[in-house]
Structure formats: structure tokens, C-alpha cells
PDB file of C-alpha atoms in Angstrom:
ATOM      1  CA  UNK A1366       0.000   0.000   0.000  1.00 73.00           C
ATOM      2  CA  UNK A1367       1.368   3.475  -0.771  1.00 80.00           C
ATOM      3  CA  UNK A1368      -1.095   4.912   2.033  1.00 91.00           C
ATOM      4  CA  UNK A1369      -1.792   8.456   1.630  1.00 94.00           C
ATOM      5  CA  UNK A1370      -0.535  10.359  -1.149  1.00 95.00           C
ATOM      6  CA  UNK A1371      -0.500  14.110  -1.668  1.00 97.00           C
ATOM      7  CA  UNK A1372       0.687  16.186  -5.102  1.00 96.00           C
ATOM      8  CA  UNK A1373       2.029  18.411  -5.082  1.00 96.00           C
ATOM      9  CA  UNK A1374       4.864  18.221  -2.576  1.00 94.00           C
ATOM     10  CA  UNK A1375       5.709  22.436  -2.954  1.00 96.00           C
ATOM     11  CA  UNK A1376       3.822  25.006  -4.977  1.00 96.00           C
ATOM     12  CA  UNK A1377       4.247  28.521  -5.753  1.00 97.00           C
ATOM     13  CA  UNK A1378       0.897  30.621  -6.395  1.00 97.00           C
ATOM     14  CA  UNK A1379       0.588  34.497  -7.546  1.00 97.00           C
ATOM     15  CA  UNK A1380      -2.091  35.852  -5.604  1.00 97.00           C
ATOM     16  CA  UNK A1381      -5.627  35.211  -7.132  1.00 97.00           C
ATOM     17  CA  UNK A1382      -4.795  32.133  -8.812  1.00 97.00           C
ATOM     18  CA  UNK A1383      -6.418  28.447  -8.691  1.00 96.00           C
ATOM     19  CA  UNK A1384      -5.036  25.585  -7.984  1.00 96.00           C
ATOM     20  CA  UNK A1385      -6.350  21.829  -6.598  1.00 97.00           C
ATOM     21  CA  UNK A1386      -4.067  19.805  -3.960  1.00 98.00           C
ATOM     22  CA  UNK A1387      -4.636  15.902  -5.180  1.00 98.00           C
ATOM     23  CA  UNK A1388      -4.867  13.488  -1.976  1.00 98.00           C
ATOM     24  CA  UNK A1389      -5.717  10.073  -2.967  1.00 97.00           C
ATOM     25  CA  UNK A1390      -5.631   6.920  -0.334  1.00 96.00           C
ATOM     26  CA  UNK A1391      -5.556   2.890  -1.140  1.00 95.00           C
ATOM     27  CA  UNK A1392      -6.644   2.008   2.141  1.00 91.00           C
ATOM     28  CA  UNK A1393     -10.110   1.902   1.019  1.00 91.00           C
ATOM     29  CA  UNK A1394     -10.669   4.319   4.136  1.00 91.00           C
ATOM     30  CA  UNK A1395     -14.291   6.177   4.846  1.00 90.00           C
ATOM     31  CA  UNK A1396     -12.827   9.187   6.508  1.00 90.00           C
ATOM     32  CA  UNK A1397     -10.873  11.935   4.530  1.00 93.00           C
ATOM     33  CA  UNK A1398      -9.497  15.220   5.938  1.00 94.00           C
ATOM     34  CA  UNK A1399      -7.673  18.416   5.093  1.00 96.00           C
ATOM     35  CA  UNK A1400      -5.572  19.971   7.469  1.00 95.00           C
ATOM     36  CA  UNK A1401      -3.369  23.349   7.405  1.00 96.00           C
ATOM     37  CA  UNK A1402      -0.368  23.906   9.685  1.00 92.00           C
ATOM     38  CA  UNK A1403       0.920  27.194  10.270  1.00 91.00           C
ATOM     39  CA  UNK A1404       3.793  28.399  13.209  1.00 84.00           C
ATOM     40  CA  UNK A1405       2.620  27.978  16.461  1.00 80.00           C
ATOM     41  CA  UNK A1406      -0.790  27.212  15.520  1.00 82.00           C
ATOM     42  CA  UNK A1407      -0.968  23.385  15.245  1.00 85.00           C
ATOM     43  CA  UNK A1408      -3.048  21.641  12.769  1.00 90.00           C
ATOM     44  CA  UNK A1409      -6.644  22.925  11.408  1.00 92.00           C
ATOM     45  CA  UNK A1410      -9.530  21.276  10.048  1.00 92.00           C
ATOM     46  CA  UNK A1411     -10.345  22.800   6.856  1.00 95.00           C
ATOM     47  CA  UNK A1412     -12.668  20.011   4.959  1.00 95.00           C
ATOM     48  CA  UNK A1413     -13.573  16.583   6.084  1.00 92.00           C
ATOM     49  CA  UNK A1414     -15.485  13.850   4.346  1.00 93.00           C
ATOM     50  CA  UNK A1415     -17.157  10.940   6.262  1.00 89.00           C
ATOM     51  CA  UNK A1416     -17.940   8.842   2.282  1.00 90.00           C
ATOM     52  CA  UNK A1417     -18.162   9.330  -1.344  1.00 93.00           C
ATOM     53  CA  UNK A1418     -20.592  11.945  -1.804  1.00 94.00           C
ATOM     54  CA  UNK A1419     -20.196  13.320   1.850  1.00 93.00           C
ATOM     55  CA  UNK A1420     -18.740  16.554   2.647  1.00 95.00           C
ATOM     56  CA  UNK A1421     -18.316  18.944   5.569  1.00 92.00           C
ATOM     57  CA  UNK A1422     -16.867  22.218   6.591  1.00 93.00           C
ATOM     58  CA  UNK A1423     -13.984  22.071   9.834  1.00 91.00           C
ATOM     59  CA  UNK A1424     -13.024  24.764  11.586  1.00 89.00           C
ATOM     60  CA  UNK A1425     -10.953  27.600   8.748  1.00 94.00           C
ATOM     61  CA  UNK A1426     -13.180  26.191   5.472  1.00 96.00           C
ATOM     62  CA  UNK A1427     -13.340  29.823   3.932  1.00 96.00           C
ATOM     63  CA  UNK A1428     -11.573  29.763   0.173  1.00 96.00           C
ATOM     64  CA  UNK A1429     -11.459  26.224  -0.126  1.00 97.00           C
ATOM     65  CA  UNK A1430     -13.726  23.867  -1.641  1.00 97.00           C
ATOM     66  CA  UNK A1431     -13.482  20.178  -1.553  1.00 97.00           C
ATOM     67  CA  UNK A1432     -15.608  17.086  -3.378  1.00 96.00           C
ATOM     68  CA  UNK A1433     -15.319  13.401  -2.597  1.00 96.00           C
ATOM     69  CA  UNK A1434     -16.578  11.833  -5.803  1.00 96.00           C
ATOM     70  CA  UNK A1435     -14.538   8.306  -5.155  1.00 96.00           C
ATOM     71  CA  UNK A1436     -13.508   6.630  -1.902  1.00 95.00           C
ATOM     72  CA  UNK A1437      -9.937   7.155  -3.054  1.00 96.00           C
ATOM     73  CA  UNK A1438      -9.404  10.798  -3.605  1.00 97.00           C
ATOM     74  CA  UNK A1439     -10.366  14.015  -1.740  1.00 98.00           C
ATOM     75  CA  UNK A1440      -8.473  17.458  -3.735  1.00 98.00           C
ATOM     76  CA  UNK A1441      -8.541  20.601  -2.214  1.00 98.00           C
ATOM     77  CA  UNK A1442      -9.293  23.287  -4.578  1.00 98.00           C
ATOM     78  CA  UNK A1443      -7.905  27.140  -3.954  1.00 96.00           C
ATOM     79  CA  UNK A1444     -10.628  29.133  -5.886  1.00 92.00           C
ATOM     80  CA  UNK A1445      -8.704  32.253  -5.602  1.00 96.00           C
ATOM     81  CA  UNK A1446      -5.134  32.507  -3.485  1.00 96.00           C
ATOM     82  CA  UNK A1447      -4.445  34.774  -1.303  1.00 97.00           C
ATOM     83  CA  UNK A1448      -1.011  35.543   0.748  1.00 96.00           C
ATOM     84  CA  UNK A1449      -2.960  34.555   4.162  1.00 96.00           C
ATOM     85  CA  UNK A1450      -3.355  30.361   2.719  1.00 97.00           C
ATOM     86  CA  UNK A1451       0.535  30.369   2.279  1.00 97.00           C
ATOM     87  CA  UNK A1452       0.922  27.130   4.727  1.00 97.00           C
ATOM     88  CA  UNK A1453       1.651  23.564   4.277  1.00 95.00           C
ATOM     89  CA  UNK A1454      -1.475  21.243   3.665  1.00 97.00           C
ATOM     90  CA  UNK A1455      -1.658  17.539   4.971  1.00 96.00           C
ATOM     91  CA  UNK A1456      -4.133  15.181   3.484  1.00 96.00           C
ATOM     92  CA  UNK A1457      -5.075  12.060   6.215  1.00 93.00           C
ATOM     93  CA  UNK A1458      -7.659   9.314   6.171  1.00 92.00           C
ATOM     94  CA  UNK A1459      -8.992   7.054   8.688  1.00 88.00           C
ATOM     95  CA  UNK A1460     -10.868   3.543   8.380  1.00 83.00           C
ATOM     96  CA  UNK A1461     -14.365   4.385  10.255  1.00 71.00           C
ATOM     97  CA  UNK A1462     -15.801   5.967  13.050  1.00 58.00           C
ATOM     98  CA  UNK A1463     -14.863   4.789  16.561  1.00 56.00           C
ATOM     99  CA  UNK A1464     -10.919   5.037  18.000  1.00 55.00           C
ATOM    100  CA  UNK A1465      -8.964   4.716  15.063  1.00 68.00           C
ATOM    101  CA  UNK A1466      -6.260   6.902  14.037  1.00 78.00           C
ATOM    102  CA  UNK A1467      -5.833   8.794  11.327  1.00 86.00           C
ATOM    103  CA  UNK A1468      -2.984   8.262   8.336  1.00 90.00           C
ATOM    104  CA  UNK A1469      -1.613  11.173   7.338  1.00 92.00           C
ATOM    105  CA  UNK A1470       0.192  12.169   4.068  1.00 94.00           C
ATOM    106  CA  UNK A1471       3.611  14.198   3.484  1.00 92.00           C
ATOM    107  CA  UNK A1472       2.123  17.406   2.831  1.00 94.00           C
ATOM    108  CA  UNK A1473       1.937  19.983   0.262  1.00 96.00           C
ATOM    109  CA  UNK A1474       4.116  23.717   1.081  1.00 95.00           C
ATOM    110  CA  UNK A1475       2.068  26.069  -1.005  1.00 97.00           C
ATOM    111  CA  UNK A1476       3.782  30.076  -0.739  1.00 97.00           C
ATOM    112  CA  UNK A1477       1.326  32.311  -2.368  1.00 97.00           C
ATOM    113  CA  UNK A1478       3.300  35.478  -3.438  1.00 96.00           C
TER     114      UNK A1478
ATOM    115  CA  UNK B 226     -15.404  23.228  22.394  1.00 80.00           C
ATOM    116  CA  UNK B 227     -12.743  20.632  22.714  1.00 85.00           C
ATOM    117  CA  UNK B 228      -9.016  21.712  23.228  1.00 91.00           C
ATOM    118  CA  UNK B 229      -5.543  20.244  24.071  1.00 94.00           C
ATOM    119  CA  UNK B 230      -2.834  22.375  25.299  1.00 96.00           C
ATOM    120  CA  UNK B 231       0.412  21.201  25.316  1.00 95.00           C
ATOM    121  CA  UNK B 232       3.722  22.593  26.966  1.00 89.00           C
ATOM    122  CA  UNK B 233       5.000  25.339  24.701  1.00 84.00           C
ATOM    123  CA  UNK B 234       8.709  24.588  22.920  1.00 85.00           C
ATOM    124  CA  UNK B 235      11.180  24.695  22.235  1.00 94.00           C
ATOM    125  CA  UNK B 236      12.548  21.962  24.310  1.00 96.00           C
ATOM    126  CA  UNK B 237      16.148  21.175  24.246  1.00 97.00           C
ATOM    127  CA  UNK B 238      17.574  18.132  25.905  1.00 97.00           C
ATOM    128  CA  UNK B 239      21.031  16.259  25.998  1.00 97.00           C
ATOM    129  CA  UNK B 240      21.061  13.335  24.596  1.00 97.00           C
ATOM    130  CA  UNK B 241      20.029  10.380  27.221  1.00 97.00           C
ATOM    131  CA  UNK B 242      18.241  12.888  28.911  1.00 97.00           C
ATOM    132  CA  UNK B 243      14.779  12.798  30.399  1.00 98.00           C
ATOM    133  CA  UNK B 244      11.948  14.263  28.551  1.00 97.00           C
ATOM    134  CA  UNK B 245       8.238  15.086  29.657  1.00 97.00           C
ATOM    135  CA  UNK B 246       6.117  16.564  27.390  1.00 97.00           C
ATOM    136  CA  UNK B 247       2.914  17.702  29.145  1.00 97.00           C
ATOM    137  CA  UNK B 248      -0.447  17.425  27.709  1.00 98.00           C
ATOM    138  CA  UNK B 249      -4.106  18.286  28.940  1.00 97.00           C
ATOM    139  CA  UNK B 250      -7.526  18.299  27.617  1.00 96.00           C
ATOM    140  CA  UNK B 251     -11.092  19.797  28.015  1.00 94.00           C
ATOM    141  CA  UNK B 252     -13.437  17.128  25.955  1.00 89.00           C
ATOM    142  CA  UNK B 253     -16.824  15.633  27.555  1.00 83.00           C
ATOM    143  CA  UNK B 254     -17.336  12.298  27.665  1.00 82.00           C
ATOM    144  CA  UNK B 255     -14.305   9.748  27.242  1.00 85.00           C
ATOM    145  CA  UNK B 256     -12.279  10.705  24.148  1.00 89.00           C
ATOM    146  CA  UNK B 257      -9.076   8.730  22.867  1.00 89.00           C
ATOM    147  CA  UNK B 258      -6.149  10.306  23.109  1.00 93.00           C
ATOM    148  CA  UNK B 259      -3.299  10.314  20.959  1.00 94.00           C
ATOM    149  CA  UNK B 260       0.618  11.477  20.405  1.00 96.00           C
ATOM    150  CA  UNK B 261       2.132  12.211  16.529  1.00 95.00           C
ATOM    151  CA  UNK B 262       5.333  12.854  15.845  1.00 96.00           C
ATOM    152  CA  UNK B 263       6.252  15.096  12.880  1.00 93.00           C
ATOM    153  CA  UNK B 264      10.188  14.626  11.319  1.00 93.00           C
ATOM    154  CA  UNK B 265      11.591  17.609   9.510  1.00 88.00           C
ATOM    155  CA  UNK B 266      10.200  17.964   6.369  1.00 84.00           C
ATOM    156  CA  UNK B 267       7.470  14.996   6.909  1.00 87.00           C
ATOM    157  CA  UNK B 268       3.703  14.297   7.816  1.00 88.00           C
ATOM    158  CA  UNK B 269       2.585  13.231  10.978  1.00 91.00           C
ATOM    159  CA  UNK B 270       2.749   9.927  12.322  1.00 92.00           C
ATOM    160  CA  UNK B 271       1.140   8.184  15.607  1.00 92.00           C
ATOM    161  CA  UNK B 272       3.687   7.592  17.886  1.00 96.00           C
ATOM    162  CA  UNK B 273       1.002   6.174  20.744  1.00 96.00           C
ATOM    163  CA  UNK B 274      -2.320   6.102  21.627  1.00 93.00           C
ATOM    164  CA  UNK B 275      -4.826   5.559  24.771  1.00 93.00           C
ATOM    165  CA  UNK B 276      -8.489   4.571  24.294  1.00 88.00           C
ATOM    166  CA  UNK B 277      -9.607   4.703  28.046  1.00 89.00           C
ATOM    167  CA  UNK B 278      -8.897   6.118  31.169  1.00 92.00           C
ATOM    168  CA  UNK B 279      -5.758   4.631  32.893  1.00 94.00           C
ATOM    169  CA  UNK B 280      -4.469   2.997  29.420  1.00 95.00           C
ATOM    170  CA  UNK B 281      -0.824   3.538  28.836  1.00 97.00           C
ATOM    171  CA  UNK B 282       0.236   4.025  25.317  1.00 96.00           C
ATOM    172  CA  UNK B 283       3.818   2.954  24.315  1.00 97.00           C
ATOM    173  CA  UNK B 284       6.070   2.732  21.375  1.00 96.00           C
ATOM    174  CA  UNK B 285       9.733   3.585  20.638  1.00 95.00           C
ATOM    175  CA  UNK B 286      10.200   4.085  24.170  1.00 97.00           C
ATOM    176  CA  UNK B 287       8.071   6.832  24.603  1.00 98.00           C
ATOM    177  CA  UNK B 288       4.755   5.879  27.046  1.00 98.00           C
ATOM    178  CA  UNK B 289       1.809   8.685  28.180  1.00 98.00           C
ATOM    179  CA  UNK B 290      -0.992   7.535  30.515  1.00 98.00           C
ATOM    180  CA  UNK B 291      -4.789   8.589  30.264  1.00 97.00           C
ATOM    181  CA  UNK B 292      -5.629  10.275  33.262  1.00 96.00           C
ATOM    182  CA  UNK B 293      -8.567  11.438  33.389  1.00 93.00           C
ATOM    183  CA  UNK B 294      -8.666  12.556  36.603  1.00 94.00           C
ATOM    184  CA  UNK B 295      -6.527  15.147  35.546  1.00 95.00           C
ATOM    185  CA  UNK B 296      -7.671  15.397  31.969  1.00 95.00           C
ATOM    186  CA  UNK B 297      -3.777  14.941  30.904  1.00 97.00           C
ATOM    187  CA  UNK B 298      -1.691  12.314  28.467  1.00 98.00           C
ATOM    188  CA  UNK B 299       1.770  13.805  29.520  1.00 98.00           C
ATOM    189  CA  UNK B 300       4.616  11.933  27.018  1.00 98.00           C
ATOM    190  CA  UNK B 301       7.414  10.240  28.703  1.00 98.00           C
ATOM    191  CA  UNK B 302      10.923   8.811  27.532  1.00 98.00           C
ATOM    192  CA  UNK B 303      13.746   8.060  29.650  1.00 97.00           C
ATOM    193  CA  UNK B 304      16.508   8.233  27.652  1.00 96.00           C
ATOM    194  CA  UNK B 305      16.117  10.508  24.487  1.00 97.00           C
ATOM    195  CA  UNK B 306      18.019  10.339  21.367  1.00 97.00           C
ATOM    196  CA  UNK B 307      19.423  12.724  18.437  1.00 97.00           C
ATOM    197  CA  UNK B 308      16.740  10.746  16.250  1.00 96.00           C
ATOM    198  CA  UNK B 309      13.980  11.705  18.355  1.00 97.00           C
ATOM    199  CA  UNK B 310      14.496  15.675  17.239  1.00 97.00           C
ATOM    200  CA  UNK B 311      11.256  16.469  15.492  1.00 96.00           C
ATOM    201  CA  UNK B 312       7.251  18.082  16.796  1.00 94.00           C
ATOM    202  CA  UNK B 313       5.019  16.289  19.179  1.00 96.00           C
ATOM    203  CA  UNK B 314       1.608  16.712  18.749  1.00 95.00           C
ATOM    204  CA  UNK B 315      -1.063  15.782  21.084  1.00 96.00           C
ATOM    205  CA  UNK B 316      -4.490  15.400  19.939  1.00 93.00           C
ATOM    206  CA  UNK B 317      -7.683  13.956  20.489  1.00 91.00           C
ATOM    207  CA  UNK B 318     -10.796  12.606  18.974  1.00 87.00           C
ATOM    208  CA  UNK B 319     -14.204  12.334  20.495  1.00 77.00           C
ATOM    209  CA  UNK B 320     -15.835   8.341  20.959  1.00 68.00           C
ATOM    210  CA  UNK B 321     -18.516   6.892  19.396  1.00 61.00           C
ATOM    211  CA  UNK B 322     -20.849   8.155  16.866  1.00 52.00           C
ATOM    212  CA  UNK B 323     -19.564   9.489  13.697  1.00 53.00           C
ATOM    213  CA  UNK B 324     -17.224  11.647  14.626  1.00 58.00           C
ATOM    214  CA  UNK B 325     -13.872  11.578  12.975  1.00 70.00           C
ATOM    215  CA  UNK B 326     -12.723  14.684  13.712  1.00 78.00           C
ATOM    216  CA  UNK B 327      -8.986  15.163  15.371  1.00 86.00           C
ATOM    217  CA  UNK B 328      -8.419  17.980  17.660  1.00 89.00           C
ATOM    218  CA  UNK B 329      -4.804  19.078  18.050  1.00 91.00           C
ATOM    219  CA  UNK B 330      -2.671  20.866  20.196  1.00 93.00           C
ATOM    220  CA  UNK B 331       0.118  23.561  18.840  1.00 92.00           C
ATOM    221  CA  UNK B 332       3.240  21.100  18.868  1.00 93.00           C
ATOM    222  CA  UNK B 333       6.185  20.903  20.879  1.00 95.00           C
ATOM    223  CA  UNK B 334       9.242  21.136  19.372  1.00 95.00           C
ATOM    224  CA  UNK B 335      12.398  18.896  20.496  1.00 97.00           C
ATOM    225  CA  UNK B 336      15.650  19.226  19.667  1.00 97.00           C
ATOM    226  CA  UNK B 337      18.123  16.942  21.301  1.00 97.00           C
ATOM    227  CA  UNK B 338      22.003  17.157  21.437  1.00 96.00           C
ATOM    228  CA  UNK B 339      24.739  14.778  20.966  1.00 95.00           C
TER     229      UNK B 339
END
């Protein structure tokens, strides 16, 4: 299994450009997430996904959209960057509800200039 | 809302040193706790994790215990190493139900000496 996989690894952006982050997962797992990590902030639920067809805002959704049209892939779409979404973006699934723990993938650095 | 604070970094150690990395939590209920460790220039990846109250988690050395008396999952390791260096993260994630979601604290970063 190549577990969670994220494209881009880095990405430069000019302000008001589009872009989509590709996750895709063989793990056949329900649960899909997008994360951001910024200094001294920890990680931050942006989308999550509990199925195909299933989406739901986290906690910092705003200029991000997200659709789960397979069980294997969940992309993050940028509709229009701005300086403030410069962070790096980690991708992670889990296998169901209950006490599992989540995979994570080795994140995208996106700098928008 | 839930939350998880965690000691604030940096923390610098010798190497064979002691390290404690506290961790508490405001959650209702019973969540399951968890530690990740982030290398540099990597994702995260679950170093332990504790499921009920009194449950120690262990791995590489490291162990934290779920108290929930004192909502804390404080990480442990006797003797760290140089490979250790990288940014704990505790986090937790509410039982039962559907919920998926993964609550995280702001990362401690370690560096250890040779």
C-alpha cells in the first residue's frame, strides 16, 4: 500500500490564482481530511469527508472547496489565493468511526506570493 | 469546544536525557487520546495512543498515561536520542458516533544534542 498520497509536494501561487491539492488513499478508508499547519498554531480542520458523496466544513473552510466523488481521492481546490493560505497542507484518512487513528500524508508547502 | 494544550517549545535536551512533554484536555465524555510525531520535512505519524482512562500508550520508548482525573496524556521517555528531534503533537478525537474529527494541540518542538 502506498497509504496516503499528496501532489504536489511544494507550490508557488501568484495571488488570485487556482489551484487543486490531489490526496488520494488505497486504504479503502471512509474518513478523509484536510488539514493546514501554520507556526505555532498546530493543525486545522479545513474540509472533512465521512464517504463518497459526503462533505463537511472544519473549523478555517473559507476559500477552499473540496468534493469526494470516489472513496480514493479528496483534492482541495484554492478558488482564488491569497497571501494569508501560504501554509503547508496535509491530506489524512482514517478507516471508520470509533478510536482509530488517522494516516496522514507528506504534505503539500504552497507560498502564495 | 474541545481543546488540548500542550507545553509550549522549544525543548532542548542532551542526549540520554529525560523528557516530559505535558499534555491536557477539556473534551466531555471519554475521548481517545493520541501522540504524533512530525520529522523535519514529513507528515505526521502516531507515535502512541490511549483509548480509556488509565491505558498507557507505548512505542519507541516513549509511554503517556490517560488520566482522566486530571484530563492529561503527559509523554514520557527516559533516555532521548538525536533521532527523536522532530514536533510532538497531542491530539484527540471524540468516541462513538460518527465523529472523525482530530483535535490538536500547537506542537512541541524537540531538539536533542549529541
Amino acid at each position: 500500500n502506498a497509504g496516503v498520497t499528496q501532489t504536489p509536494k511544494f507550490q508557488v501561487l501568484k495571488t488570485g490564482q487556482s489551484m487543486t491539492l490531489q490526496c488520494a488513499q488505497d486504504m479503502n478508508h471512509e474518513y478523509m481530511s484536510w488539514y493546514r499547519q501554520d507556526p505555532g498554531m498546530g493543525l486545522r480542520l479545513i474540509h472533512y469527508s465521512v464517504g463518497a458523496g459526503i462533505t463537511d466544513q472544519g473549523e478555517v473552510p473559507n476559500g477552499y472547496n473540496v468534493s469526494r466523488s470516489t472513496t480514493e481521492d479528496f483534492p482541495l481546490r484554492l478558488l482564488s489565493a491569497a497571501p494569508s493560505q501560504t501554509s503547508v497542507y496535509f491530506c489524512a484518512s482514517s478507516p471508520s468511526a470509533g478510536r482509530y487513528e488517522q494516516y496522514f500524508g507528506p504534505g503539500t508547502r504552497l507560498t502564495v506570493t | 469546544g474541545d481543546s488540548v494544550t500542550q507545553m509550549e517549545g522549544p525543548v532542548t535536551l542532551s542526549e540520554e536525557a529525560f523528557l516530559t512533554i505535558n499534555c491536557t484536555y477539556t473534551a466531555t465524555g471519554y475521548p481517545s487520546l493520541f501522540w504524533y510525531v512530525q520529522y523535519p520535512g514529513e507528515g505526521l505519524q502516531l507515535l502512541l495512543k490511549a483509548t480509556k482512562a488509565d491505558d498507557k500508550g507505548s512505542n519507541k520508548g516513549f509511554e503517556a498515561t490517560y488520566r482522566k482525573e486530571t484530563t492529561s496524556f503527559h509523554l514520557e521517555k527516559g533516555s532521548v536520542q538525536v533521532s527523536d528531534s522532530a514536533v510532538y503533537f497531542c491530539a484527540l478525537k471524540k468516541s462513538g458516533g460518527s465523529n472523525y474529527k482530530l483535535t490538536f494541540g500547537k506542537g512541541t518542538l524537540l531538539t536533542v544534542n549529541p
